Structures are given as C-alpha cells and as structure tokens.
PDB file of C-alpha atoms in Angstrom:
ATOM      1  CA  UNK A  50    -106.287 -31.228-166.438  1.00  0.00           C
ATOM      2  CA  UNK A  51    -102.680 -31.913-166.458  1.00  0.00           C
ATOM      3  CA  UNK A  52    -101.450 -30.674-163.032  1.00  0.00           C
ATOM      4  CA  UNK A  53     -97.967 -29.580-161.965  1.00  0.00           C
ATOM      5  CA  UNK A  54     -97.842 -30.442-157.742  1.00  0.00           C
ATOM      6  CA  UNK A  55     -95.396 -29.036-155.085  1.00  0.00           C
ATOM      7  CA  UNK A  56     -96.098 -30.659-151.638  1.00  0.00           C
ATOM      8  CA  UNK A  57     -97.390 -33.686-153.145  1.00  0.00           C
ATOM      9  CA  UNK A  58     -95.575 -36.007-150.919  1.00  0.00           C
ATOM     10  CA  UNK A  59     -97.036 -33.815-147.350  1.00  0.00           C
ATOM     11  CA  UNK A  60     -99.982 -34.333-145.074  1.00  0.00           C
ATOM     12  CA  UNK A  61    -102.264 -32.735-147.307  1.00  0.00           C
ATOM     13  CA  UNK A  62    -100.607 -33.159-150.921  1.00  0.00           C
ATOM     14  CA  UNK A  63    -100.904 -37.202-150.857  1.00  0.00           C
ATOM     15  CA  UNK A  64    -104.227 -37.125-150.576  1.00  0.00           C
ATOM     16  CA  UNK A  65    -104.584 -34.661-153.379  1.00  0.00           C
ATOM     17  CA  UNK A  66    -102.874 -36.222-155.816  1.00  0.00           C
ATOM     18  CA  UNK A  67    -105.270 -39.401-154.974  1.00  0.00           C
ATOM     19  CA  UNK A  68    -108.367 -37.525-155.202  1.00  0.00           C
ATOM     20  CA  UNK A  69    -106.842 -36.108-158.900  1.00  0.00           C
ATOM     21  CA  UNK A  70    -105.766 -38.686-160.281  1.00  0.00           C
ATOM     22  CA  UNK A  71    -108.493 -40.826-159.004  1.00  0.00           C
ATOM     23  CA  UNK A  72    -110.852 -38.030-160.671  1.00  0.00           C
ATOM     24  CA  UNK A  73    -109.084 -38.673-164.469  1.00  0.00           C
ATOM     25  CA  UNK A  74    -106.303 -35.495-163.927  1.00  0.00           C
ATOM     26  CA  UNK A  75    -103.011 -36.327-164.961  1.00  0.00           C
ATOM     27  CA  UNK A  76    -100.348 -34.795-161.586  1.00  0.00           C
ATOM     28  CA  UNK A  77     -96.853 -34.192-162.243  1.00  0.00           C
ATOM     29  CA  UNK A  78     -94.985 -34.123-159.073  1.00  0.00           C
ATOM     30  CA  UNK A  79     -92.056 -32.018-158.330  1.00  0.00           C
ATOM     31  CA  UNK A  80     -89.378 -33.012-156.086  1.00  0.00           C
ATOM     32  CA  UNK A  81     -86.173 -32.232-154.527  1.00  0.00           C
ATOM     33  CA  UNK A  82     -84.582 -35.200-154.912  1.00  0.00           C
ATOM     34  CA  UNK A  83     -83.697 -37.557-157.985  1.00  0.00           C
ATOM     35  CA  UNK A  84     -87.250 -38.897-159.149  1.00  0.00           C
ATOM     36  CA  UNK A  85     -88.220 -42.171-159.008  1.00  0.00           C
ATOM     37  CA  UNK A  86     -91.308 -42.613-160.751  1.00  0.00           C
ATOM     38  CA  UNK A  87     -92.142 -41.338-164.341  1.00  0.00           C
ATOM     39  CA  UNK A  88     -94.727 -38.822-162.919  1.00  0.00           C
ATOM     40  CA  UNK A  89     -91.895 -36.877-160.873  1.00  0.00           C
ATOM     41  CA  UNK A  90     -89.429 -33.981-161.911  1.00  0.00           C
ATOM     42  CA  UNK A  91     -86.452 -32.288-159.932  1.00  0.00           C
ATOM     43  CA  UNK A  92     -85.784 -29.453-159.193  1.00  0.00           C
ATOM     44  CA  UNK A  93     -84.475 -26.911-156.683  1.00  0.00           C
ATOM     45  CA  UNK A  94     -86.408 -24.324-155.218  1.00  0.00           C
ATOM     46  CA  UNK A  95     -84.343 -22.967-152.598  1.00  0.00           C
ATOM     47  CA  UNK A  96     -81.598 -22.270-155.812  1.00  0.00           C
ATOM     48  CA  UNK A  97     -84.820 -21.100-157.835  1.00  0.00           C
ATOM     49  CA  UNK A  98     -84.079 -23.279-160.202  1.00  0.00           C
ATOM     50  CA  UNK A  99     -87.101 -24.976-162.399  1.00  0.00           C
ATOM     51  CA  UNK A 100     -87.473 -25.909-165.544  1.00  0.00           C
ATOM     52  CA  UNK A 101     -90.046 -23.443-167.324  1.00  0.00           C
ATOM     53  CA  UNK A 102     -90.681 -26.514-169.736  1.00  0.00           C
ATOM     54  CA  UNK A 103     -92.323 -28.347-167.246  1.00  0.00           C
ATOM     55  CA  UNK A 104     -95.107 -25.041-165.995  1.00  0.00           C
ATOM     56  CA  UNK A 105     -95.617 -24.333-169.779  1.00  0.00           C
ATOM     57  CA  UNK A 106     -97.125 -28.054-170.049  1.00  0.00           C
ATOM     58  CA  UNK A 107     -99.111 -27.977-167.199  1.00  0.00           C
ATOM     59  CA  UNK A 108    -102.985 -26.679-166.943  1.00  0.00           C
ATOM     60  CA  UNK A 109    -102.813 -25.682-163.507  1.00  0.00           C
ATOM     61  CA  UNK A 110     -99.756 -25.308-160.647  1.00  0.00           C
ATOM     62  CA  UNK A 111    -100.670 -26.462-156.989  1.00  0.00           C
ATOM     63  CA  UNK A 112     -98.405 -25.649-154.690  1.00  0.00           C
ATOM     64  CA  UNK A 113     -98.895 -27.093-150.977  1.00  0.00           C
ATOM     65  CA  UNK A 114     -95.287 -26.956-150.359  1.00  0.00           C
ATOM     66  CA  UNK A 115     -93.468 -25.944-146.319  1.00  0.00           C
ATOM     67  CA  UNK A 116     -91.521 -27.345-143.272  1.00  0.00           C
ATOM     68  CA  UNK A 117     -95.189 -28.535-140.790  1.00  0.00           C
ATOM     69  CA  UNK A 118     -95.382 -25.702-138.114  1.00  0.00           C
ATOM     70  CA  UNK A 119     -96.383 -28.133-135.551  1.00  0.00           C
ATOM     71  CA  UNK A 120     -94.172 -30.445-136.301  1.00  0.00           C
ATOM     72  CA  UNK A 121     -91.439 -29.777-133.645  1.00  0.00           C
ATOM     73  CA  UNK A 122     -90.440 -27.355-130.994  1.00  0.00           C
ATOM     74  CA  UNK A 123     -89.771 -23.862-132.366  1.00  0.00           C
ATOM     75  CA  UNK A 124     -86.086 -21.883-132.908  1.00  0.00           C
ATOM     76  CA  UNK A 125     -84.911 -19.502-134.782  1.00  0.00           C
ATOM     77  CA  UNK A 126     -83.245 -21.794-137.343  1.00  0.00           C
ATOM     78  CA  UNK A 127     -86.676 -23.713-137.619  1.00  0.00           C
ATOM     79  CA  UNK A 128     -88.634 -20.626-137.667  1.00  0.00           C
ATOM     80  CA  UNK A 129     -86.209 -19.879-140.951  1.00  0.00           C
ATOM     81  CA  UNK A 130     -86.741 -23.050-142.720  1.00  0.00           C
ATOM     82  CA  UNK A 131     -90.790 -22.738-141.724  1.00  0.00           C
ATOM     83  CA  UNK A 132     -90.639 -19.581-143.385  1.00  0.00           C
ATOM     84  CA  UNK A 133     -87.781 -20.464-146.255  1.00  0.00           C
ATOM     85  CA  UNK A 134     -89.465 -23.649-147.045  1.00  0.00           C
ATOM     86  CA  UNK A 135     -92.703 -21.863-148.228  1.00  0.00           C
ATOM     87  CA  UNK A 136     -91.437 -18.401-149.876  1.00  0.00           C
ATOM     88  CA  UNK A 137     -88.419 -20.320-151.975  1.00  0.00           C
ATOM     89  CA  UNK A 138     -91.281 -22.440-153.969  1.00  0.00           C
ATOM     90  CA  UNK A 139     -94.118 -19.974-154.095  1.00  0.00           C
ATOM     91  CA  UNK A 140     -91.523 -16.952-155.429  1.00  0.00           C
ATOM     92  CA  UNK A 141     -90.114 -20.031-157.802  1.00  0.00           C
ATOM     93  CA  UNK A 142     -92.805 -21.243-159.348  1.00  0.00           C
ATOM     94  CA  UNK A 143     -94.800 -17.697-159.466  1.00  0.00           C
ATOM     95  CA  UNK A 144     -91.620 -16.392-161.553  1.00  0.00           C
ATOM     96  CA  UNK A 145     -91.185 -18.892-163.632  1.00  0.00           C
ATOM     97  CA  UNK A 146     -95.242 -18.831-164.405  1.00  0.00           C
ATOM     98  CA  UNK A 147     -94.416 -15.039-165.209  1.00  0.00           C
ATOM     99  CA  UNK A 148     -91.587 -15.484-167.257  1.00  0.00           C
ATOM    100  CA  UNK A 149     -93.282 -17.661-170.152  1.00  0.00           C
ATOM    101  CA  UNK A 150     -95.046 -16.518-172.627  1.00  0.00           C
ATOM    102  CA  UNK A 151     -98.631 -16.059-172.323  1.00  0.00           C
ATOM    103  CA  UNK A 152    -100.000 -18.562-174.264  1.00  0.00           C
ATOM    104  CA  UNK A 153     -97.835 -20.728-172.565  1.00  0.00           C
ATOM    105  CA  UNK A 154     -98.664 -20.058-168.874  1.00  0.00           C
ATOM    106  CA  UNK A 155    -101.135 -22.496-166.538  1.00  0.00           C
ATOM    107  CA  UNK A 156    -104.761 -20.947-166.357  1.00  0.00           C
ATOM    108  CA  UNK A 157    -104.046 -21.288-162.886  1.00  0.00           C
ATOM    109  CA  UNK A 158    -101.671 -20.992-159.448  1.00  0.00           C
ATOM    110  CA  UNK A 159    -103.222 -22.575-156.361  1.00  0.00           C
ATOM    111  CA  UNK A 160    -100.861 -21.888-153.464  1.00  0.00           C
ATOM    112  CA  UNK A 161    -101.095 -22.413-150.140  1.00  0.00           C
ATOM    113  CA  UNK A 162    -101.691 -19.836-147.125  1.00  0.00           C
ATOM    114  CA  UNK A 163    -103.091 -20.159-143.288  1.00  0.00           C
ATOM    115  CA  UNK A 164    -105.154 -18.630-141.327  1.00  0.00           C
ATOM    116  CA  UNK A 165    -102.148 -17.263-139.526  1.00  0.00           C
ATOM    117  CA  UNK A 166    -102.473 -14.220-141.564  1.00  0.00           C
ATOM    118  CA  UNK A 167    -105.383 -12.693-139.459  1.00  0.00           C
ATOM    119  CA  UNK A 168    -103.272 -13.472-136.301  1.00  0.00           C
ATOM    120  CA  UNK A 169    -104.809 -13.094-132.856  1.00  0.00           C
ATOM    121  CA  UNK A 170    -108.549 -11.750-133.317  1.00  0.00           C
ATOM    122  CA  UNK A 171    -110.418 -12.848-130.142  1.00  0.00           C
ATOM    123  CA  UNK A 172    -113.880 -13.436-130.646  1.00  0.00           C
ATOM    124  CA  UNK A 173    -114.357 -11.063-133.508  1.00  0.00           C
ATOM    125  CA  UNK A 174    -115.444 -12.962-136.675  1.00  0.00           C
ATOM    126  CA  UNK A 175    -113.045 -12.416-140.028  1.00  0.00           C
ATOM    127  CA  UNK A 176    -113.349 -13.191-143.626  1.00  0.00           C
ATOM    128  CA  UNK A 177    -111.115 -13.302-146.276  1.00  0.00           C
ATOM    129  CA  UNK A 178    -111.069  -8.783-146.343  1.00  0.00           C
ATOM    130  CA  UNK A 179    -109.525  -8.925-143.006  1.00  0.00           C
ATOM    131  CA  UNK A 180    -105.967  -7.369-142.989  1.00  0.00           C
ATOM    132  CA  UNK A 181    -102.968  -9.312-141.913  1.00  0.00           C
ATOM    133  CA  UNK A 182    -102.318  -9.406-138.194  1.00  0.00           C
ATOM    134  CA  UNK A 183     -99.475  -9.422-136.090  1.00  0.00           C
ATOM    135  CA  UNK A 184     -97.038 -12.567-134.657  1.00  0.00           C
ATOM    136  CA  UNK A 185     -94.625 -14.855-136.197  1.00  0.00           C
ATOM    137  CA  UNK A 186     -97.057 -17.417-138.289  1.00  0.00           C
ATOM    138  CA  UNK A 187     -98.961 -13.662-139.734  1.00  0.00           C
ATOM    139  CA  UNK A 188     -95.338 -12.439-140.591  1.00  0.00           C
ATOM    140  CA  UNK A 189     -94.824 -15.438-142.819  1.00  0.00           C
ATOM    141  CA  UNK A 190     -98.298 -15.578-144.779  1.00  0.00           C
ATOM    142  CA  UNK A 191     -97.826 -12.229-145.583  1.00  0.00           C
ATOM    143  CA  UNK A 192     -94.590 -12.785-147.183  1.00  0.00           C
ATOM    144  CA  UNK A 193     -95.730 -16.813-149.045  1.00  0.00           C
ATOM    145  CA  UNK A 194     -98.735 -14.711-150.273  1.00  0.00           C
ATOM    146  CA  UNK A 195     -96.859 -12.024-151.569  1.00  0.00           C
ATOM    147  CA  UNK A 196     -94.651 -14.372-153.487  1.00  0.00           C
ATOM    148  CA  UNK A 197     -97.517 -15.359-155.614  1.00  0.00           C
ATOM    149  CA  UNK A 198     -97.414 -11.449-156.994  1.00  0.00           C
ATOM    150  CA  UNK A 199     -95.484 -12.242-160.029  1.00  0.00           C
ATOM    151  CA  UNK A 200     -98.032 -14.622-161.976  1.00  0.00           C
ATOM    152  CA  UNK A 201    -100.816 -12.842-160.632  1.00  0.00           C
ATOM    153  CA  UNK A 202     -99.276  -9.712-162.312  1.00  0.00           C
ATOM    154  CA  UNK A 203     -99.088 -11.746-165.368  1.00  0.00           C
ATOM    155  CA  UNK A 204    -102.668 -12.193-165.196  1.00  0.00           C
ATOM    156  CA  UNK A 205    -102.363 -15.621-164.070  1.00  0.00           C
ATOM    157  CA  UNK A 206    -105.752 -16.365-161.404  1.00  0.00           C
ATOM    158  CA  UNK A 207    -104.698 -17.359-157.937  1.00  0.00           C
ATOM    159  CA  UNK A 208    -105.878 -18.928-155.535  1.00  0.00           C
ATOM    160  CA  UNK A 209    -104.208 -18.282-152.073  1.00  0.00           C
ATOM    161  CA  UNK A 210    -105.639 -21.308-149.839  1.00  0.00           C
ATOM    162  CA  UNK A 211    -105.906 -19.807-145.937  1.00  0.00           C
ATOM    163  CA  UNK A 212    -106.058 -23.051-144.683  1.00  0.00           C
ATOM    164  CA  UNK A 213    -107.471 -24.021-141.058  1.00  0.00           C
ATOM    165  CA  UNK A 214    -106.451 -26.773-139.034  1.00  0.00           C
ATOM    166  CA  UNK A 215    -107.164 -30.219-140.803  1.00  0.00           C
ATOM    167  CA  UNK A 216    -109.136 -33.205-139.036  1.00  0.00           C
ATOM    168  CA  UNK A 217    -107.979 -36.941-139.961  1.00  0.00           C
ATOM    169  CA  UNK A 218    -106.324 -39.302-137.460  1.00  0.00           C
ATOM    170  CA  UNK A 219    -103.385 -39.906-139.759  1.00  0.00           C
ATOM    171  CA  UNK A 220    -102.241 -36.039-139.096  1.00  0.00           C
ATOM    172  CA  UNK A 221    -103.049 -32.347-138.909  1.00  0.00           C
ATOM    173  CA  UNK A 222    -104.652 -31.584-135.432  1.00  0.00           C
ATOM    174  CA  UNK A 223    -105.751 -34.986-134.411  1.00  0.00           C
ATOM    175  CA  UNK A 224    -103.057 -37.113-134.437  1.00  0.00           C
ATOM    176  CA  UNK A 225    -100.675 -36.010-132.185  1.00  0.00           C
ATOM    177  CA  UNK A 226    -103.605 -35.323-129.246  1.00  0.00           C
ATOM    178  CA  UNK A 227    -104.995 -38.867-130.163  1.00  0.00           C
ATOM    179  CA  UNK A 228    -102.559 -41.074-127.647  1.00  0.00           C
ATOM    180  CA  UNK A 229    -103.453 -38.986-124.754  1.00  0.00           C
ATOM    181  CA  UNK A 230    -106.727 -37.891-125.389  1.00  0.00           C
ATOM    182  CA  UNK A 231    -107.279 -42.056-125.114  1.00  0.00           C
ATOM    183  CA  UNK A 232    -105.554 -42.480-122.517  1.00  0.00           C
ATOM    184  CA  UNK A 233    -107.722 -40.107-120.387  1.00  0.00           C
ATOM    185  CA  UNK A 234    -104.528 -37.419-120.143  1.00  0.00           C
ATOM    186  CA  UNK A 235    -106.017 -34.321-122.183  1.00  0.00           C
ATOM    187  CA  UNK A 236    -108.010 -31.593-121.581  1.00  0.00           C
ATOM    188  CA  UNK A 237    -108.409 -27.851-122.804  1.00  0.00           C
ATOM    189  CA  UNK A 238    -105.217 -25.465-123.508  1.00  0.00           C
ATOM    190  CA  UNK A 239    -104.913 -22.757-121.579  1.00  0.00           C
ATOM    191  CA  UNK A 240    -108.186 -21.010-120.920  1.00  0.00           C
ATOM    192  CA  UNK A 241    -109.854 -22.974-123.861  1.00  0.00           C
ATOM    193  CA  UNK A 242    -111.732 -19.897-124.828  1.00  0.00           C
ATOM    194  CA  UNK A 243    -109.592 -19.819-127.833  1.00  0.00           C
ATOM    195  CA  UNK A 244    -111.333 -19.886-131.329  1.00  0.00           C
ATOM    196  CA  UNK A 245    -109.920 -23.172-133.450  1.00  0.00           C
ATOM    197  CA  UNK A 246    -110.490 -22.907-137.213  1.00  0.00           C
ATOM    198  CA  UNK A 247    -111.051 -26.257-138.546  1.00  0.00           C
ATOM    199  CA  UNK A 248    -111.719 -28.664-141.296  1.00  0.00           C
ATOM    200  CA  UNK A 249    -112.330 -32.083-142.345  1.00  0.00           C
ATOM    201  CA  UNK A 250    -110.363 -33.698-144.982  1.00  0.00           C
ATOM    202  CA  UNK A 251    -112.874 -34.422-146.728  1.00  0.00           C
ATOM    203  CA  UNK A 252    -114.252 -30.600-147.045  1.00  0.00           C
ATOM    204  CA  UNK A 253    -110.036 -29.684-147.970  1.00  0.00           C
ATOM    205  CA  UNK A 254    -110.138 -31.939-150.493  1.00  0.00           C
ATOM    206  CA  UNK A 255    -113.508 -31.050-152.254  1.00  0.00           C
ATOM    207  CA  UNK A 256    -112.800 -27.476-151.740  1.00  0.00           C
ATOM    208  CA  UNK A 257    -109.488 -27.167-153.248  1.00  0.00           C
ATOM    209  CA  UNK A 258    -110.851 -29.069-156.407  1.00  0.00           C
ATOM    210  CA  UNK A 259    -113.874 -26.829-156.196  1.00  0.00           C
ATOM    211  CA  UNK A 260    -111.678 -23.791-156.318  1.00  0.00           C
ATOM    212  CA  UNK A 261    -109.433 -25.411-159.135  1.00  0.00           C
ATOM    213  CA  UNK A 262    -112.392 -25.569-161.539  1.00  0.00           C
ATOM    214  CA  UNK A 263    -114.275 -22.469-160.513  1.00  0.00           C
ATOM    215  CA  UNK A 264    -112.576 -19.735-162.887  1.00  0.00           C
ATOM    216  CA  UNK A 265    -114.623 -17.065-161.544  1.00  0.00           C
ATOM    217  CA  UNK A 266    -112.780 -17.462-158.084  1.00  0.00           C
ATOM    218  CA  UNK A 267    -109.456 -15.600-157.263  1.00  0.00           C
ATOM    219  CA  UNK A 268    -107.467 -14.227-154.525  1.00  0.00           C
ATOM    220  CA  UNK A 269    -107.426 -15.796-150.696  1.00  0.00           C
ATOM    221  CA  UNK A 270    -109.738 -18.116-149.827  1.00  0.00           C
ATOM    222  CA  UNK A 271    -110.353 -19.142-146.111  1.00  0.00           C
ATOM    223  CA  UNK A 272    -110.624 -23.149-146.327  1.00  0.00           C
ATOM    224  CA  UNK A 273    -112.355 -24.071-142.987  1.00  0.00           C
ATOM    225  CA  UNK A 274    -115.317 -24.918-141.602  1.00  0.00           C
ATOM    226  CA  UNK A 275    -118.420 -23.055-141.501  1.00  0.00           C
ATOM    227  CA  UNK A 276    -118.938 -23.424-137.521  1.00  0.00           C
ATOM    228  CA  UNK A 277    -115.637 -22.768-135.888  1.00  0.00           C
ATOM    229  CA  UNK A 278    -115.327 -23.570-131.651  1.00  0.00           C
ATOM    230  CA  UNK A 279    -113.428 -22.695-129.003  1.00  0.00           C
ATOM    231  CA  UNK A 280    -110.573 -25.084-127.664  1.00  0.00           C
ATOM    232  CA  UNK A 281    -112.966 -25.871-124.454  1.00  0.00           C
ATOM    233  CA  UNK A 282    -115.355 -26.614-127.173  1.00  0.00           C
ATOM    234  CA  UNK A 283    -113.182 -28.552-129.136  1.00  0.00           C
ATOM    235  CA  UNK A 284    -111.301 -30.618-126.152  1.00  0.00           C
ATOM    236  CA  UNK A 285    -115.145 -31.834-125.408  1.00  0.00           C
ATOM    237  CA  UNK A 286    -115.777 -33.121-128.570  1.00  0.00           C
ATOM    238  CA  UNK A 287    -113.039 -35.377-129.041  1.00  0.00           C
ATOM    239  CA  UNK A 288    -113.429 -36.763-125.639  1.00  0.00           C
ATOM    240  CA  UNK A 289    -116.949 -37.452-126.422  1.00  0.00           C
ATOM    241  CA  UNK A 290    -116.156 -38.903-129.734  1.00  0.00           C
ATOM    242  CA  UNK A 291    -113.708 -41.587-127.821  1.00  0.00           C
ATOM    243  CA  UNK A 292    -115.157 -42.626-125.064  1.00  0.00           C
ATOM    244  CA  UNK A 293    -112.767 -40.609-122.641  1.00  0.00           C
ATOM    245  CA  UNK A 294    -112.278 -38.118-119.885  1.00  0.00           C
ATOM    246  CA  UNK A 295    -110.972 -35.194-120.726  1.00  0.00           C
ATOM    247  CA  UNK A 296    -110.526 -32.963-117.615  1.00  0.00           C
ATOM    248  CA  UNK A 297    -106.842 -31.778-117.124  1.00  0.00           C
ATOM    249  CA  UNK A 298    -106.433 -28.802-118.282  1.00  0.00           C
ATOM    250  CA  UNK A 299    -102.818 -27.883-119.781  1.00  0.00           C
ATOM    251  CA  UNK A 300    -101.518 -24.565-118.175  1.00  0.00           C
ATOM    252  CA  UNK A 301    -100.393 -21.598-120.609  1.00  0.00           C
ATOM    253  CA  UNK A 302     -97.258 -21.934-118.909  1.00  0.00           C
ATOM    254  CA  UNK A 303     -96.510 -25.523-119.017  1.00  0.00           C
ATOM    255  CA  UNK A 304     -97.359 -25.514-122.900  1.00  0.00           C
ATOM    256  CA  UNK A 305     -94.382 -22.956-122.838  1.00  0.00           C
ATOM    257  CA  UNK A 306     -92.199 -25.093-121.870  1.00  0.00           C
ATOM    258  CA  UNK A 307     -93.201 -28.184-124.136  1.00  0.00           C
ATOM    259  CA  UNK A 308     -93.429 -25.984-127.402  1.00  0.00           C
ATOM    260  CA  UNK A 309     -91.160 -22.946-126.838  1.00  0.00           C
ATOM    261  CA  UNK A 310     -91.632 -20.284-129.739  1.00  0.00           C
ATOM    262  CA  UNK A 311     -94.911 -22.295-130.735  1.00  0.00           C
ATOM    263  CA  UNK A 312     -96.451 -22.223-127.773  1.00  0.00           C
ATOM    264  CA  UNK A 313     -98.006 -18.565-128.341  1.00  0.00           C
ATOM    265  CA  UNK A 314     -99.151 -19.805-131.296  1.00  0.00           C
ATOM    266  CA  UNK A 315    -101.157 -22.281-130.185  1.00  0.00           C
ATOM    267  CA  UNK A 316    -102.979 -20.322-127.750  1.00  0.00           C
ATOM    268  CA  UNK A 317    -103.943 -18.130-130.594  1.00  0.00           C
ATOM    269  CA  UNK A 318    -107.586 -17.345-131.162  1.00  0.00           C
ATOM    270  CA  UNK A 319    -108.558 -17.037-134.702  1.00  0.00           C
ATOM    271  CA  UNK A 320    -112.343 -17.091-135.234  1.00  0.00           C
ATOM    272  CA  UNK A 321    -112.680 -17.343-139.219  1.00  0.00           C
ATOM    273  CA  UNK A 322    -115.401 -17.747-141.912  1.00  0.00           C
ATOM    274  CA  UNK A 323    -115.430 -19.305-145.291  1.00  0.00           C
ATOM    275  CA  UNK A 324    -116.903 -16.182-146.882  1.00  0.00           C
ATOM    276  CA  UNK A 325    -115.816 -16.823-150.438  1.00  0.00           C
ATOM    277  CA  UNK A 326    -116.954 -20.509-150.297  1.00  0.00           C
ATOM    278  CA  UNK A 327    -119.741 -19.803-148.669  1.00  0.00           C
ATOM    279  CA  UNK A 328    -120.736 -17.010-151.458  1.00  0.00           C
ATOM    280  CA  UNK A 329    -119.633 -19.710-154.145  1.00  0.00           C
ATOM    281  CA  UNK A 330    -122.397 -21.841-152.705  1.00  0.00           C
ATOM    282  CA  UNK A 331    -119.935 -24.599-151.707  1.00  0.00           C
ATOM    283  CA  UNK A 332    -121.715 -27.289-150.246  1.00  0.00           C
ATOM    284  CA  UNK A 333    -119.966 -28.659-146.959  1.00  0.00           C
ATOM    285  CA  UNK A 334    -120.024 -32.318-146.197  1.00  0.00           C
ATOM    286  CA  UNK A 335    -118.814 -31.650-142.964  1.00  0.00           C
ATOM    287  CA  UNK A 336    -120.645 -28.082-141.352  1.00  0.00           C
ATOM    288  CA  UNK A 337    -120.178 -28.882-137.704  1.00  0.00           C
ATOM    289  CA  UNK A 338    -117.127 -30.224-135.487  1.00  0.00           C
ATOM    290  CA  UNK A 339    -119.614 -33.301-134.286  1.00  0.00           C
ATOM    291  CA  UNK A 340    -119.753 -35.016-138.125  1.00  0.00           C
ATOM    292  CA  UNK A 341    -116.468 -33.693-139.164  1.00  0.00           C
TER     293      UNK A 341
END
C-alpha cells in the first residue's frame, strides 16, 4: 500500500514505518519542518494546511501524531499543546480526506486514541462500547476521536487506535522506571491496586497492521493486552524480570509533587479488554505481562 504517516518520527511511529516498509509498503512521511529525505512532505497542521494532492495518492492515512503525556510535568499550557497537538492533525487530515472526491479518498484513516477515554473504572472490566469517562486525558480522546468525524462521514473506514501503555526499554512505560527500578529504588504507586493496560511492541505493531488490512474492522479499537494487572502486580514483575528489589512504595502524595497535573493520571485505574481484536481472532504474541 502506499501509506501517508503523521507521527512517524515518535515512540511508536519509527517503528511503524520500519515494520512497513520492511513489509514492501511504500510510507510517505509528513512533517512540520522542511523535509529532508525524498519520502517526506510539509505541511502545517496547526494552520490546517495540507496538500489534498498528497491524501488523494495515498492508500491509507496513519496518523500517530501528539505532544507524549508523560513526557514532562503537567500545566495548563502543556495540557493545551497535549491536547492541540492531537486535534490540529486528526481534524486536518480527516477534512482534507472529506474534501476530495470519492474516488480519490484513502480506503482508510487509522488514527490514534488511548485508553484515557474510559477514564477511572476501578476494577470493572470495559471494552471498546464503554462510554467516555471523566478527567483531563478522557476530555481529550473524546475530542481527537471526534475529529476523525469528517472522513468517516465521507464513508471513509476508521480505525480509532485506544492505545494502552507500550512495553520496550527504549520508551513508553519502561524506560523512564528502568534506572531506578535497577538500582533497587522502585516500588508500587500509590496503593498499587490500580489496573495498568498494557502492551508489547511487538503486539502494537502486528495489531495496527492487522487492523490496516482487515476491511471488515472499523470504529475504536482497544490495542492492549489480553491480561491486564494491577500496578502492585506490575511493580513485581519488572523487579523479577531484573534481578532487583522492589519494595518502596511511592506515596499518592509524593507522586503529586513530582508530576503535578499528571499525577492523578497516573494513579488512574483502567481495567480494559481487546474485545474487537479478540473477536477478530488476533493472535497475541505477547498474552501475559511475564513474556511481554
């Protein structure tokens, strides 16, 4: 397929592109600044300015595109740009998609999402028919998904990719708890009882090209692992996977004052399924925490 990329230069985009191109897909890359290499195009999202040219060639749109939410300590102006950084390219690219004609428009949009949407839900299980929930991070999936409304209305499929929280040492969860978790300093946040959605590169990666090729699949999708665990849970694991202690707790309080604005956030418990990929018969390289 020939494959028009936002995000491609992020966490999870590099790796993408890799996989695609490694897999005989030809990836256009857009970028904000002046390209550099023939397989990259400008343009300016927060202006909503794109050249239509450039979706009508492409098969499919990915767009993986945001400001990290863990990234640094939270305030209002990076709250903006968290938010900004993913509703200026989804509401771009899904209006321009709209706005061609349609023989000219990509079979398909795959955007991201989080599991943010569902919020705070405890220990009660949710799938992908679970209504948004409340808090910052739910506030701003509902608006990025939203923003895919236009090419959907065009009767574009899309994909909305509620991703959980990605395992590889080079990022995601993993790397920034990797110094002290080795150095004997980490243990459980907060209570620990919290439910942690994740997934293993590996499972992103084959999932996202799963849902790519798989016409018959639209709407949200929740990309995570089929056994999700509690932070206690979790905080165990690791330890045991590096040889290391892992018995100071971090108080709910102290996290508070390391993360401001985020902090909530991270003590968030959001116990999620992969219904649809589970449904689609989506094999999992990765089903538990201990091979992941």
């Amino acid at each position: 397929m020939r494959i028009l990329m936002a995000g491609a230069s992020g966490f999870l985009g590099t790796r993408l592109v890799d996989l695609l191109v490694a897999d005989g897909h030809q990836v256009t890359r857009l970028v904000r600044r002046r390209p550099r290499s023939p397989d990259e195009r400008q343009w300016t999202p927060s202006a909503a300015q794109l050249d239509p040219a450039l979706v009508a060639e492409a098969d499919a749109v990915v767009n993986l595109a945001g400001a990290g939410v863990g990234d640094r300590r939270w305030n209002d102006r990076y709250k903006q740009l968290i938010r900004t950084s993913r509703v200026d390219t989804t509401s771009t690219l899904a209006i321009t998609i709209a706005g061609l004609p349609a023989a000219d428009r990509p079979e398909v949009l795959v955007n991201a999402s989080a599991i943010g949407w569902y919020g705070n839900t405890g220990d009660r299980v949710v799938e992908e028919d679970a209504p948004a929930g409340e808090g910052f991070l739910a506030d701003v999936a509902r608006v990025w998904e939203a923003a895919t409304r236009p090419a959907e209305d065009a009767g574009v499929r899309v994909v909305r990719l509620r991703t959980g929280l990605p395992l590889h040492r080079d990022g995601g969860l993993l790397k920034p708890q990797l110094l002290p978790f080795k150095l004997g300093i980490a243990g459980r946040l907060g209570s620990g009882r919290q439910w942690l959605p994740w997934i293993s590169m590996t499972d992103w990666l084959n999932a996202t090209t799963f849902l790519l090729a798989r016409a018959d699949l639209a709407g949200p999708v929740n990309v995570v692992g089929p056994a999700p665990v509690t932070n206690a849970e979790f905080t165990r694991e690791f330890a045991r996977q590096l040889h290391r202690p892992a018995i100071i707790p971090i108080p709910a309080l102290a996290l508070k004052v390391a993360l401001g604005g985020f902090a909530q956030e991270a003590l968030t418990s959001t116990r999620v399924l992969p219904g649809v990929l589970n449904r689609a018969a989506f094999t999992f390289r990765h089903p538990d925490l201990p091979t992941a």
